[in-house]
Short mmCIF file of C-alpha atoms and ligand atoms in Angstrom, two decimals:
data_model
loop_
_atom_site.label_atom_id
_atom_site.label_comp_id
_atom_site.label_asym_id
_atom_site.label_seq_id
_atom_site.Cartn_x
_atom_site.Cartn_y
_atom_site.Cartn_z
CA MET L 1 -85.76 -45.41 2.50
CA GLU L 2 -82.20 -46.62 3.42
CA LEU L 3 -81.01 -47.66 6.68
CA SER L 4 -78.58 -44.53 6.83
CA GLU L 5 -81.66 -42.45 6.56
CA LEU L 6 -82.43 -44.19 10.01
CA GLY L 7 -78.82 -43.28 11.50
CA PHE L 8 -77.28 -46.69 10.45
CA ASP L 9 -73.51 -45.91 9.63
CA ALA L 10 -70.25 -47.87 9.18
CA TRP L 11 -69.82 -47.83 13.23
CA PHE L 12 -73.05 -49.78 13.67
CA ALA L 13 -72.49 -51.94 10.41
CA ASP L 14 -69.44 -53.23 12.11
CA GLN L 15 -71.15 -53.93 15.24
CA ALA L 16 -73.69 -55.91 13.21
CA ARG L 17 -71.09 -57.72 11.40
CA GLN L 18 -69.52 -58.86 14.79
CA LEU L 19 -72.86 -59.59 16.63
CA CYS L 20 -75.58 -60.58 14.45
CA ASP L 21 -76.19 -63.82 13.30
CA PRO L 22 -76.29 -63.56 9.13
CA ASN L 23 -79.74 -64.92 8.92
CA LEU L 24 -80.98 -61.82 11.07
CA SER L 25 -81.58 -58.28 9.80
CA VAL L 26 -80.83 -55.06 11.58
CA ALA L 27 -83.51 -52.61 12.71
CA ARG L 28 -83.88 -49.70 14.99
CA VAL L 29 -85.99 -49.46 17.90
CA THR L 30 -88.61 -46.51 17.47
CA ALA L 31 -90.80 -46.92 20.49
CA VAL L 32 -90.97 -49.09 23.69
CA ASP L 33 -94.09 -49.55 25.65
CA ARG L 34 -94.07 -52.06 28.69
CA GLY L 35 -92.11 -54.80 27.08
CA ARG L 36 -93.73 -54.31 23.65
CA TYR L 37 -91.63 -52.58 20.79
CA LEU L 38 -91.75 -50.99 17.49
CA VAL L 39 -88.77 -51.60 15.17
CA ARG L 40 -88.11 -49.95 11.83
CA ASP L 41 -85.89 -50.72 8.93
CA GLU L 42 -85.84 -49.74 5.12
CA LEU L 43 -89.29 -51.27 4.55
CA GLY L 44 -91.35 -50.14 7.38
CA GLU L 45 -92.26 -50.26 11.23
CA ILE L 46 -93.39 -53.24 12.84
CA PRO L 47 -94.26 -54.65 16.33
CA ALA L 48 -91.63 -56.75 17.95
CA GLU L 49 -90.78 -58.66 21.09
CA LEU L 50 -87.71 -60.09 22.93
CA THR L 51 -87.10 -63.79 22.52
CA GLY L 52 -87.44 -65.71 25.47
CA ARG L 53 -83.60 -66.39 25.51
CA TYR L 54 -83.00 -62.54 25.37
CA GLN L 55 -85.32 -61.99 28.17
CA HIS L 56 -83.55 -64.78 30.21
CA GLU L 57 -80.14 -63.56 29.41
CA ALA L 58 -80.32 -59.95 29.82
CA ALA L 59 -78.43 -59.42 32.93
CA GLY L 60 -79.88 -55.93 34.05
CA THR L 61 -82.27 -53.13 32.83
CA ALA L 62 -79.57 -51.66 30.98
CA ASP L 63 -79.37 -54.81 28.69
CA VAL L 64 -82.90 -54.31 27.55
CA PRO L 65 -83.44 -52.33 24.36
CA CYS L 66 -84.59 -48.77 24.70
CA VAL L 67 -85.71 -46.36 21.94
CA GLY L 68 -82.91 -45.45 19.50
CA ASP L 69 -81.19 -48.82 19.93
CA TRP L 70 -80.17 -50.96 17.00
CA VAL L 71 -81.07 -54.62 17.15
CA CYS L 72 -80.84 -57.91 15.26
CA VAL L 73 -84.33 -59.08 14.54
CA ARG L 74 -86.02 -61.93 12.64
CA PHE L 75 -89.06 -60.79 10.82
CA LEU L 76 -91.94 -63.35 10.91
CA ASP L 77 -95.29 -63.94 8.95
CA ALA L 78 -94.53 -61.97 6.04
CA ARG L 79 -93.11 -59.20 8.15
CA SER L 80 -96.21 -58.81 10.30
CA HIS L 81 -93.94 -59.00 13.42
CA ALA L 82 -90.63 -59.67 14.59
CA THR L 83 -88.44 -61.14 17.41
CA ILE L 84 -85.43 -59.08 18.79
CA HIS L 85 -82.55 -61.44 19.21
CA GLN L 86 -79.36 -59.14 20.04
CA LEU L 87 -78.56 -55.53 20.98
CA LEU L 88 -75.93 -53.88 19.21
CA ARG L 89 -73.40 -51.77 21.19
CA ARG L 90 -74.58 -48.06 22.14
CA ARG L 91 -72.72 -45.15 20.89
CA SER L 92 -74.34 -42.87 23.13
CA PHE L 93 -77.01 -43.07 25.70
CA LEU L 94 -79.21 -41.24 28.10
CA ARG L 95 -79.71 -43.08 31.37
CA ARG L 96 -80.51 -42.55 35.01
CA LYS L 97 -79.87 -44.42 38.28
CA SER L 98 -82.61 -46.38 39.18
CA PRO L 99 -84.14 -45.95 42.64
CA GLY L 100 -82.69 -47.86 45.48
CA ARG L 101 -79.37 -48.58 46.95
CA ASP L 102 -77.73 -50.79 43.94
CA VAL L 103 -76.10 -48.87 41.18
CA GLU L 104 -78.41 -50.09 38.33
CA PHE L 105 -79.16 -47.85 35.49
CA GLN L 106 -82.35 -47.22 33.49
CA MET L 107 -81.64 -46.60 29.97
CA ILE L 108 -84.03 -43.53 28.67
CA ALA L 109 -82.61 -43.68 25.03
CA ALA L 110 -79.76 -44.70 22.79
CA ASN L 111 -77.58 -43.67 20.03
CA ILE L 112 -78.19 -39.80 20.01
CA ASP L 113 -76.23 -37.29 18.53
CA VAL L 114 -78.00 -34.09 19.66
CA ALA L 115 -79.95 -33.37 22.93
CA PHE L 116 -82.18 -30.33 23.00
CA VAL L 117 -82.49 -29.65 26.84
CA THR L 118 -85.79 -27.68 26.77
CA GLN L 119 -87.03 -25.24 29.43
CA ALA L 120 -90.17 -22.87 28.92
CA CYS L 121 -89.44 -19.21 29.73
CA HIS L 122 -92.62 -18.50 31.52
CA PHE L 123 -92.61 -21.09 34.17
CA ASP L 124 -89.82 -23.57 33.85
CA PHE L 125 -86.68 -21.71 33.83
CA ASN L 126 -84.09 -23.12 36.42
CA VAL L 127 -80.24 -23.01 35.93
CA ARG L 128 -79.55 -25.67 38.42
CA ARG L 129 -81.85 -28.09 36.79
CA LEU L 130 -80.41 -27.14 33.51
CA GLU L 131 -77.02 -28.21 34.64
CA ARG L 132 -78.35 -31.62 36.02
CA TYR L 133 -79.69 -32.10 32.45
CA LEU L 134 -76.31 -31.22 30.81
CA VAL L 135 -74.39 -33.44 33.10
CA MET L 136 -76.50 -36.31 32.23
CA VAL L 137 -76.40 -35.54 28.44
CA ARG L 138 -72.45 -35.09 28.58
CA GLU L 139 -72.05 -38.19 30.43
CA GLY L 140 -73.82 -39.98 27.67
CA ARG L 141 -71.48 -38.79 25.06
CA ILE L 142 -74.21 -36.53 23.55
CA GLU L 143 -73.79 -32.92 22.14
CA PRO L 144 -76.10 -30.60 24.20
CA VAL L 145 -78.20 -27.75 22.93
CA VAL L 146 -80.28 -25.54 25.13
CA LEU L 147 -83.60 -24.58 23.91
CA PHE L 148 -85.67 -21.91 25.71
CA THR L 149 -89.45 -22.19 24.43
CA LYS L 150 -92.37 -20.06 24.58
CA ILE L 151 -90.35 -16.82 24.38
CA ASP L 152 -93.73 -15.21 23.03
CA LEU L 153 -94.92 -15.35 26.78
CA VAL L 154 -92.16 -13.21 28.30
CA ALA L 155 -90.83 -9.70 27.82
CA PRO L 156 -87.67 -9.46 26.07
CA GLU L 157 -86.01 -8.06 29.08
CA LEU L 158 -86.78 -11.22 31.14
CA LEU L 159 -85.38 -13.27 28.40
CA GLU L 160 -82.28 -11.34 28.16
CA HIS L 161 -82.09 -11.71 31.99
CA MET L 162 -82.26 -15.71 31.79
CA LEU L 163 -79.72 -15.76 29.08
CA ALA L 164 -77.31 -13.71 31.16
CA SER L 165 -77.85 -16.23 34.17
CA VAL L 166 -77.06 -19.12 31.91
CA ARG L 167 -73.89 -17.47 30.85
CA ARG L 168 -72.99 -16.48 34.52
CA ALA L 169 -73.14 -20.11 35.51
CA GLY L 170 -70.44 -21.06 33.03
CA ILE L 171 -72.62 -22.94 30.79
CA ASP L 172 -71.13 -22.46 27.32
CA VAL L 173 -73.40 -24.87 25.07
CA PRO L 174 -75.34 -23.32 22.05
CA LEU L 175 -78.42 -21.62 23.33
CA VAL L 176 -81.62 -21.02 21.03
CA PRO L 177 -84.49 -19.02 22.17
CA VAL L 178 -87.64 -20.33 20.21
CA SER L 179 -91.47 -19.73 19.96
CA ASN L 180 -93.64 -22.34 18.38
CA LEU L 181 -96.18 -19.73 18.12
CA THR L 182 -94.42 -17.22 16.19
CA GLY L 183 -91.85 -19.45 14.66
CA ALA L 184 -89.04 -17.54 16.05
CA GLY L 185 -85.75 -19.56 16.17
CA LEU L 186 -87.10 -22.53 14.36
CA ASP L 187 -85.01 -22.15 11.48
CA GLU L 188 -82.06 -22.22 13.79
CA VAL L 189 -83.33 -25.46 15.41
CA ARG L 190 -83.89 -26.99 11.77
CA ARG L 191 -80.22 -26.27 10.94
CA LEU L 192 -79.09 -28.38 13.95
CA VAL L 193 -81.32 -31.41 13.12
CA LEU L 194 -79.04 -32.94 10.37
CA PRO L 195 -80.01 -35.80 8.00
CA GLY L 196 -78.96 -39.28 9.37
CA LYS L 197 -78.57 -37.64 12.84
CA THR L 198 -80.70 -38.49 15.93
CA CYS L 199 -81.89 -35.71 18.22
CA CYS L 200 -83.92 -36.00 21.26
CA LEU L 201 -85.94 -33.46 23.29
CA LEU L 202 -85.72 -33.52 27.08
CA GLY L 203 -87.44 -31.39 29.56
CA SER L 204 -90.36 -30.89 31.88
CA SER L 205 -94.01 -31.61 30.84
CA GLY L 206 -95.68 -28.73 29.03
CA VAL L 207 -92.55 -26.86 27.71
CA GLY L 208 -93.62 -27.46 24.11
CA LYS L 209 -91.37 -30.62 23.11
CA THR L 210 -93.94 -32.24 20.94
CA THR L 211 -95.18 -28.97 19.49
CA LEU L 212 -91.82 -28.39 18.32
CA ILE L 213 -91.51 -31.73 16.64
CA ASN L 214 -94.76 -31.34 14.95
CA GLN L 215 -93.54 -27.72 13.71
CA LEU L 216 -90.49 -29.44 12.35
CA SER L 217 -92.28 -32.27 10.75
CA GLY L 218 -94.56 -29.77 9.13
CA GLY L 219 -97.77 -31.53 10.18
CA ALA L 220 -99.56 -32.06 13.51
CA ALA L 221 -98.57 -35.92 13.76
CA LEU L 222 -98.28 -36.16 17.56
CA GLU L 223 -100.65 -35.40 20.50
CA THR L 224 -99.75 -32.16 22.18
CA GLY L 225 -101.21 -30.45 25.34
CA SER L 226 -104.57 -28.30 24.45
CA VAL L 227 -103.79 -24.93 23.14
CA SER L 228 -106.14 -23.01 25.59
CA HIS L 229 -103.75 -24.03 28.40
CA THR L 230 -100.16 -23.52 29.28
CA GLY L 231 -99.86 -27.32 29.72
CA GLU L 232 -97.53 -27.60 32.67
CA GLY L 233 -97.29 -30.85 34.24
CA ARG L 234 -99.91 -32.70 32.37
CA HIS L 235 -97.82 -35.32 30.70
CA THR L 236 -99.45 -35.34 27.45
CA THR L 237 -96.73 -37.56 25.70
CA THR L 238 -96.83 -40.85 27.58
CA ARG L 239 -94.13 -42.96 25.65
CA ARG L 240 -90.61 -42.37 24.05
CA GLN L 241 -90.90 -42.37 20.30
CA LEU L 242 -88.48 -42.03 17.44
CA VAL L 243 -90.13 -39.94 14.80
CA VAL L 244 -88.52 -40.12 11.26
CA LEU L 245 -88.88 -36.65 9.35
CA ASP L 246 -88.29 -36.39 5.72
CA GLY L 247 -84.75 -36.56 4.56
CA GLY L 248 -83.83 -38.73 7.21
CA ARG L 249 -83.94 -36.36 10.22
CA LEU L 250 -84.63 -38.30 13.42
CA LEU L 251 -86.14 -36.81 16.58
CA ILE L 252 -87.03 -38.91 19.70
CA ASP L 253 -90.06 -37.12 21.48
CA MET L 254 -90.10 -37.87 25.47
CA PRO L 255 -92.75 -37.52 28.04
CA GLY L 256 -91.82 -34.66 30.53
CA MET L 257 -89.49 -35.94 33.21
CA ARG L 258 -90.89 -35.63 36.69
CA GLU L 259 -87.57 -36.19 38.11
CA LEU L 260 -84.07 -36.33 36.87
CA GLY L 261 -83.01 -38.91 39.56
CA MET L 262 -79.30 -39.70 40.28
CA LEU L 263 -76.52 -39.03 37.91
CA GLY L 264 -74.01 -41.25 36.61
CA VAL L 265 -70.22 -41.76 37.45
CA GLY L 266 -69.21 -38.00 37.19
CA GLU L 267 -67.32 -37.72 33.80
CA GLY L 268 -70.29 -35.55 32.50
CA LEU L 269 -70.02 -33.22 35.78
CA ASP L 270 -66.35 -32.49 34.85
CA GLU L 271 -67.33 -31.79 31.21
CA VAL L 272 -69.86 -29.34 32.19
CA PHE L 273 -67.86 -27.55 35.17
CA THR L 274 -64.87 -27.48 33.09
CA ASP L 275 -63.91 -24.15 34.76
CA ILE L 276 -63.73 -25.74 38.21
CA GLY L 277 -61.78 -28.73 36.95
CA GLU L 278 -59.16 -26.54 35.51
CA LEU L 279 -58.82 -24.84 38.75
CA ALA L 280 -59.07 -27.79 41.02
CA ALA L 281 -55.96 -29.14 39.05
CA ASN L 282 -53.93 -26.48 41.05
CA CYS L 283 -55.34 -27.27 44.41
CA ARG L 284 -52.62 -28.56 46.93
CA PHE L 285 -54.33 -31.69 47.57
CA ALA L 286 -55.58 -34.10 44.90
CA ASP L 287 -58.77 -34.84 46.65
CA CYS L 288 -59.44 -31.48 47.79
CA SER L 289 -62.90 -30.86 48.57
CA HIS L 290 -62.70 -27.05 48.07
CA ALA L 291 -64.20 -26.44 51.51
CA ARG L 292 -61.40 -25.17 53.67
CA GLU L 293 -58.29 -27.27 53.02
CA PRO L 294 -55.12 -24.87 52.58
CA GLY L 295 -53.90 -24.02 49.07
CA CYS L 296 -57.42 -24.51 47.63
CA ALA L 297 -57.25 -22.79 44.04
CA VAL L 298 -60.95 -23.08 43.58
CA ARG L 299 -61.56 -20.98 46.93
CA ALA L 300 -58.83 -18.79 45.70
CA ALA L 301 -60.60 -18.02 42.49
CA ILE L 302 -63.91 -17.34 44.35
CA ALA L 303 -61.92 -14.81 46.80
CA ARG L 304 -60.59 -13.19 43.46
CA GLY L 305 -64.17 -12.85 42.11
CA VAL L 306 -63.38 -14.89 39.03
CA LEU L 307 -65.77 -17.78 40.17
CA GLY L 308 -69.21 -17.59 41.46
CA GLU L 309 -69.74 -19.22 45.07
CA GLU L 310 -73.12 -20.48 43.74
CA HIS L 311 -71.44 -22.01 40.89
CA LEU L 312 -69.35 -24.14 42.87
CA GLN L 313 -72.10 -25.14 45.39
CA SER L 314 -74.16 -26.55 42.54
CA TYR L 315 -70.97 -28.38 41.39
CA LEU L 316 -70.49 -29.80 44.93
CA LYS L 317 -74.08 -30.72 45.27
CA LEU L 318 -74.21 -32.58 42.03
CA ARG L 319 -71.08 -34.05 42.74
CA LYS L 320 -72.18 -35.44 46.15
CA GLU L 321 -75.33 -36.94 44.60
CA SER L 322 -73.53 -38.61 41.50
CA ALA L 323 -74.03 -42.37 41.52
CA TYR L 324 -70.22 -43.14 41.66
CA HIS L 325 -70.01 -40.92 45.12
CA ASP L 326 -72.94 -43.05 46.29
CA MET L 327 -71.40 -46.44 45.46
CA SER L 328 -69.88 -48.39 48.09
CA TYR L 329 -66.38 -49.90 47.34
CA VAL L 330 -68.11 -53.39 47.27
CA GLU L 331 -70.62 -52.32 44.65
CA ARG L 332 -67.91 -50.50 42.68
CA ARG L 333 -65.98 -53.72 42.49
CA ARG L 334 -69.12 -55.54 41.29
CA LYS L 335 -69.84 -53.18 38.63
CA ASP L 336 -66.22 -53.49 37.38
CA ARG L 337 -66.51 -57.27 37.35
CA GLU L 338 -69.77 -57.15 35.32
CA PHE L 339 -67.99 -54.74 32.92
CA GLY L 340 -65.48 -57.39 32.52
CA ARG L 341 -67.79 -60.18 31.74
CA MET L 342 -69.76 -57.75 29.30
CA THR L 343 -66.72 -56.93 27.33
CA ARG L 344 -65.60 -60.50 27.16
CA ALA L 345 -69.00 -61.47 25.88
CA VAL L 346 -68.63 -58.88 23.07
CA LEU L 347 -65.19 -59.91 22.18
CA LYS L 348 -66.03 -63.71 21.92
CA PRO L 349 -65.15 -64.98 18.46
CA LYS L 350 -68.11 -65.43 16.26
CA GLY L 351 -67.57 -69.19 15.53
CA LYS L 352 -67.72 -69.97 19.15
CA ARG L 353 -71.20 -68.40 19.93
CA ASP L 354 -74.09 -70.37 20.28
CA PRO L 355 -76.62 -70.42 17.52
CA HIS L 356 -79.74 -68.18 18.14
N1 LIG B 1 -97.49 -19.65 23.84
C1 LIG B 1 -96.91 -20.82 23.40
N2 LIG B 1 -97.36 -21.90 23.79
C2 LIG B 1 -96.83 -23.09 23.25
C3 LIG B 1 -95.44 -23.04 22.61
N3 LIG B 1 -95.00 -24.15 22.39
C4 LIG B 1 -96.06 -25.15 22.81
N4 LIG B 1 -96.88 -24.47 23.40
C5 LIG B 1 -98.15 -24.95 24.07
O1 LIG B 1 -97.86 -25.45 25.38
C6 LIG B 1 -98.55 -26.76 25.55
C7 LIG B 1 -97.72 -27.82 25.68
O2 LIG B 1 -97.21 -28.24 24.60
P1 LIG B 1 -96.73 -29.91 24.38
O3 LIG B 1 -95.96 -29.78 23.12
O4 LIG B 1 -97.78 -30.83 24.57
O5 LIG B 1 -95.35 -29.97 25.52
P2 LIG B 1 -94.75 -31.14 25.79
O6 LIG B 1 -93.24 -30.60 26.30
O7 LIG B 1 -94.60 -32.15 24.57
O8 LIG B 1 -95.28 -31.80 27.20
P3 LIG B 1 -95.32 -33.38 27.57
O9 LIG B 1 -95.64 -34.23 26.53
O10 LIG B 1 -96.34 -33.37 28.66
O11 LIG B 1 -94.04 -33.71 28.20
C8 LIG B 1 -99.65 -26.82 24.41
O12 LIG B 1 -100.83 -26.15 24.69
C9 LIG B 1 -98.92 -25.90 23.29
O13 LIG B 1 -99.81 -25.53 22.46
C10 LIG B 1 -94.85 -21.85 22.30
O14 LIG B 1 -93.87 -21.64 21.81
N5 LIG B 1 -95.69 -20.64 22.72
MG1 LIG B 2 -95.05 -34.05 24.52
ZN1 LIG B 3 -59.45 -27.04 46.18
#
């Protein structure tokens, strides 16, 4: 196996050259469980932990490695375990705001190319929740694909109805209806999981995420909910894990999310609701709230019937909830300063760095 089959490419190689001590190796985090890690490189997967220094210096939860991260490691005792010394920059990420007033993010996974946002047709379909997931995915610079699973459990008319509501909501990402039972749609999913690319499955518990990964891997490798039950809300998968399929196709399985939590700073929101963004450019006031201001182009579009009132309401609701909106001025300033420090640390010339 080559590192490129784990998703390593020129972009990360460049990072490694800048950040990694030449005596260290590069590996990818494949699982995280309460401070214990699994990392993988060309030769295999081994347990790892953060160095004391790393733990000491990590400024916030976002600096701690998560599944999918590339890290610099030292292999110890004939590769029986490793220590993690340095995190490489993330090209993309999934994160949510930690509970509490402070704007601190919990990283969920990193360096993902495609996120399959998964809902099961028979119990889980919800357009508003779909939008929340899509915002989170777009914000992390990840390509979304929507999967509707368990289509074997619903009548074709119901599926049609669901697809129509998604389109009505202005969601224009690829959408694949699948059944793990009949195999319908699986070839299409397979075509989207490309060698050297990392995909992840997101969605509620019991929608069939792990079952799908097992289908694609051609063997029942991971534990799934029992077949006799629909599985809703049982949280069979308990940790995030990167699975390597043959040909370097990489999939991250995740536990069902109980709660999506707060959203990030709002760029993802505008990408999912591009229609509203385009209309808003013509509102008279730049900070128009699209409530009752004069010259509001968004309200005018609703009056003309080209934009759904419900669509606007869900946009406004998400915008109100987004972390950026929630941040006080002081917090925003602090965040900006932290960011400045971080970029300076990254840009610090190599010769001046302390030895590890
Ligand atoms: N009828 C039907 N059942 C399915 C399908 N896909 C999965 N299941 C069943 O749904 C249940 C839950 O599947 P899992 O793959 O464990 O679901 P999950 O999304 O990984 O759930 P968590 O790990 O809890 O987040 C299992 O009993 C599966 O056999 C499908 O396409 N059709
Ligand atoms: Mg699972
Ligand atoms: Zn407006």
